[in-house]
Short mmCIF file of C-alpha atoms in Angstrom, two decimals:
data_model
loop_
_atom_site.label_atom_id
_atom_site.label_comp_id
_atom_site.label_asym_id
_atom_site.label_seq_id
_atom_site.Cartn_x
_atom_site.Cartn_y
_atom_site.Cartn_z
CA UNK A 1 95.66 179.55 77.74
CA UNK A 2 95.19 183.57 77.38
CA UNK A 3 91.25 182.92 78.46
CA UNK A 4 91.98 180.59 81.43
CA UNK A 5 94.54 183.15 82.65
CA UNK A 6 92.23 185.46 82.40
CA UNK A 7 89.60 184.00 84.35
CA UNK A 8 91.79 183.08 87.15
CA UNK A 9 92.75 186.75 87.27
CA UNK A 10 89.08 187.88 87.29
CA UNK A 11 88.54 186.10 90.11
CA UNK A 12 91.13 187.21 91.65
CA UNK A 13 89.74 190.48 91.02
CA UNK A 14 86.43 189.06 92.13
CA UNK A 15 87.97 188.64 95.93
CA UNK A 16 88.88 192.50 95.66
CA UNK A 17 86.67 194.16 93.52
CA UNK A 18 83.56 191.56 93.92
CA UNK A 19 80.80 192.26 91.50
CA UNK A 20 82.94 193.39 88.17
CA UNK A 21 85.28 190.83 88.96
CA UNK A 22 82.18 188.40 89.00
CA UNK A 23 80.89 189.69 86.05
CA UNK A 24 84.11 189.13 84.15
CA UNK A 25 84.68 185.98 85.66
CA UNK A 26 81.61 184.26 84.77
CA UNK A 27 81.63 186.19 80.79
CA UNK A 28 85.18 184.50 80.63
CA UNK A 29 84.20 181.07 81.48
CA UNK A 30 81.06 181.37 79.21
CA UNK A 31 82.80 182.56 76.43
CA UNK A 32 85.29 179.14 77.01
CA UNK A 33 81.98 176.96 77.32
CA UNK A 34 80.54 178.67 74.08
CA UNK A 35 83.97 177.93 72.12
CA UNK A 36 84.25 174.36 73.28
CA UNK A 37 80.46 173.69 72.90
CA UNK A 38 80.44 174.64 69.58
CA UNK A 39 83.69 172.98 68.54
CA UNK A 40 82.69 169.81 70.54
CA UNK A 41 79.32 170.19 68.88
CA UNK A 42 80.76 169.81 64.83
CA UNK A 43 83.09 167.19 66.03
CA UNK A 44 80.68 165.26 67.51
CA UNK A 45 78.25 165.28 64.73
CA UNK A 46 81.48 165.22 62.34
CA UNK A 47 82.43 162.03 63.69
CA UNK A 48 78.92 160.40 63.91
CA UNK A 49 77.26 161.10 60.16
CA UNK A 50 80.06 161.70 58.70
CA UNK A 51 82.52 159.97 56.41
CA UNK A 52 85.74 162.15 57.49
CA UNK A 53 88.74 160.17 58.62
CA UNK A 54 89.69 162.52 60.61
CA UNK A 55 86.96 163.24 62.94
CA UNK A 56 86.53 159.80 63.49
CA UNK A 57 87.87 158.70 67.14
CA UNK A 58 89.10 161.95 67.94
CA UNK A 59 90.95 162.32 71.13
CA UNK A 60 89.80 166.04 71.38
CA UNK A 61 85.98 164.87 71.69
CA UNK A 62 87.17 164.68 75.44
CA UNK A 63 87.90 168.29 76.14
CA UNK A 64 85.78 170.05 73.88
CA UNK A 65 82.58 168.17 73.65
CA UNK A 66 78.67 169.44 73.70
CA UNK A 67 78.98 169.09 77.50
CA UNK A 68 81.08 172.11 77.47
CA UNK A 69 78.11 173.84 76.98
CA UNK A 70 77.46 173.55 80.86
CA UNK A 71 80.61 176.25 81.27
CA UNK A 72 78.59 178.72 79.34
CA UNK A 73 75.53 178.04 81.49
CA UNK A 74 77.69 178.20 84.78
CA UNK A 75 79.34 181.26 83.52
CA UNK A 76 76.42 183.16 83.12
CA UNK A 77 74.90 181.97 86.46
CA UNK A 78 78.19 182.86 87.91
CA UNK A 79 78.64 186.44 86.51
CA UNK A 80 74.79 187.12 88.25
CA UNK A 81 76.50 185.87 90.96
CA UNK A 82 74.31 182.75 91.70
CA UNK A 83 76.03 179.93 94.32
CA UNK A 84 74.98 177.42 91.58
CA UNK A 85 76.81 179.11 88.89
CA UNK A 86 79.81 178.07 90.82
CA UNK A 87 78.96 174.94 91.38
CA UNK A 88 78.38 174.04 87.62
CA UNK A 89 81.74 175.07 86.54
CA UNK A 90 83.79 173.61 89.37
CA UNK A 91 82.33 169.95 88.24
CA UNK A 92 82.72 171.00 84.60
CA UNK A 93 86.11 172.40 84.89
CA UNK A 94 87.14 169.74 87.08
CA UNK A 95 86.36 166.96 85.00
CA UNK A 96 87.55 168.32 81.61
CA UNK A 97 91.23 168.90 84.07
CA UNK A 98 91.06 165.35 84.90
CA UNK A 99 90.03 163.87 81.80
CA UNK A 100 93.38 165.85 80.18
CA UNK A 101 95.55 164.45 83.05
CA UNK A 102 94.05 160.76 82.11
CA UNK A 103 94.36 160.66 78.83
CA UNK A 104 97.37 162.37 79.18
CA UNK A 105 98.57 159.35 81.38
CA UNK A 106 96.74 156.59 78.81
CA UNK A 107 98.94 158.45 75.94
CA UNK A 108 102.05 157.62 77.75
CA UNK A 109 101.71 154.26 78.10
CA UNK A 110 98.90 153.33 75.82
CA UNK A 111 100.17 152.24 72.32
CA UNK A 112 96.85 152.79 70.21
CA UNK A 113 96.65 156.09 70.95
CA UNK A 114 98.49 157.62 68.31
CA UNK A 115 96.75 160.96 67.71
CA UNK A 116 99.44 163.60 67.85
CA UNK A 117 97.19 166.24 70.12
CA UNK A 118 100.17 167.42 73.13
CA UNK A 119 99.60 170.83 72.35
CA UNK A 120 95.80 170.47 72.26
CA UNK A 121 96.15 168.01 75.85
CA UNK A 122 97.86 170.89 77.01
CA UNK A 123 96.21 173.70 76.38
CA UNK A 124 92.88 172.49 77.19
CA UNK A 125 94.02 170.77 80.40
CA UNK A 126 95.58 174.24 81.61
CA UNK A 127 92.60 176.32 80.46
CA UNK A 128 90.23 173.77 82.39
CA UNK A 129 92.49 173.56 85.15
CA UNK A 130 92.69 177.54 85.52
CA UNK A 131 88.75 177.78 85.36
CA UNK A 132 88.17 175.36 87.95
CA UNK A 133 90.91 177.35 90.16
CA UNK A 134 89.22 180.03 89.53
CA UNK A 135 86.14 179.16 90.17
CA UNK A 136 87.12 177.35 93.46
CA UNK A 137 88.41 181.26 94.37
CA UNK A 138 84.29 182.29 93.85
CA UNK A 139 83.15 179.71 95.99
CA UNK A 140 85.90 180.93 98.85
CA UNK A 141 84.60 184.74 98.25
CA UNK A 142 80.74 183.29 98.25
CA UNK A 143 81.06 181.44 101.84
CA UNK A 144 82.74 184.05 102.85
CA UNK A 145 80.18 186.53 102.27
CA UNK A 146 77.44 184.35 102.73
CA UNK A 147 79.08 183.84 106.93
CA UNK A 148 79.49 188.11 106.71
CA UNK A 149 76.12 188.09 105.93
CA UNK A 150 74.53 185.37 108.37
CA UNK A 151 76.59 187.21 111.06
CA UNK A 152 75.08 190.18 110.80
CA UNK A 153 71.78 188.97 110.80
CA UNK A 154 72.91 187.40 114.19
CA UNK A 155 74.31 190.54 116.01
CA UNK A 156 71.14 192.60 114.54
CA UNK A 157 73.20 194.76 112.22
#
């Protein structure tokens, strides 16, 4: 929750102070996608060749999973301030905070999913939720700049 918090606050410092915010921004969201990558990584190959009870059918292959790796890409596109960097972790983000908020809703009312992982749900669904905020904050500063920029070109500045 500390590291989603603070990438929504880089990028808020991103809309003030752009490039260190940026450059915060994007080293906070790769440092989530490295965590998560790796953990979703040994789960995944926990679960698969593996004879742990545990690992098998865990819920928390959802949030942290080897896709998470794409955060770490998108945050290091993002803190070289690259458009597609932004794009990558808004999808990312996005749909790690609404695969939380489904299974979230399947745990409710879905009997045979009796993994006790609330505080997990939670704080990965917040922390995804906070990156994708953030990261839809980038892509407001980016167009932004990107129409400062075009309209100068226009008026020959």
């Amino acid at each position: 929750l500390v590291v989603g918090l603070l990438a929504f606050a880089s990028a808020l410092f991103a809309f003030r102070f752009e490039r260190s915010g940026t450059v915060a921004q994007g080293t906070t969201i790769a440092l989530v996608g490295l965590i998560a990558g790796i953990l979703g990584t040994l789960l995944f190959f926990m679960s698969l060749f593996t004879d742990h009870v545990v690992t098998y059918g865990n819920e928390n292959l959802v949030f942290s999973n080897p896709l998470s790796f794409a955060l770490l890409v998108g945050g290091i596109l993002l803190a070289r301030n690259r458009r597609a960097g932004v794009t990558v972790v808004l999808i990312t983000s996005g749909t790690f905070a609404a695969a939380a908020t489904i299974l979230s809703l399947f745990k409710l009312f879905a009997p045979s999913l009796d993994q006790d992982n609330w505080p997990q749900i939670a704080m990965f669904g917040s922390v995804y939720l906070l990156i994708w905020l953030s990261s839809a904050i980038s892509r407001r500063r980016l167009v932004r700049d990107a129409g400062t920029a075009a309209s100068l070109v226009r008026h020959g500045e």
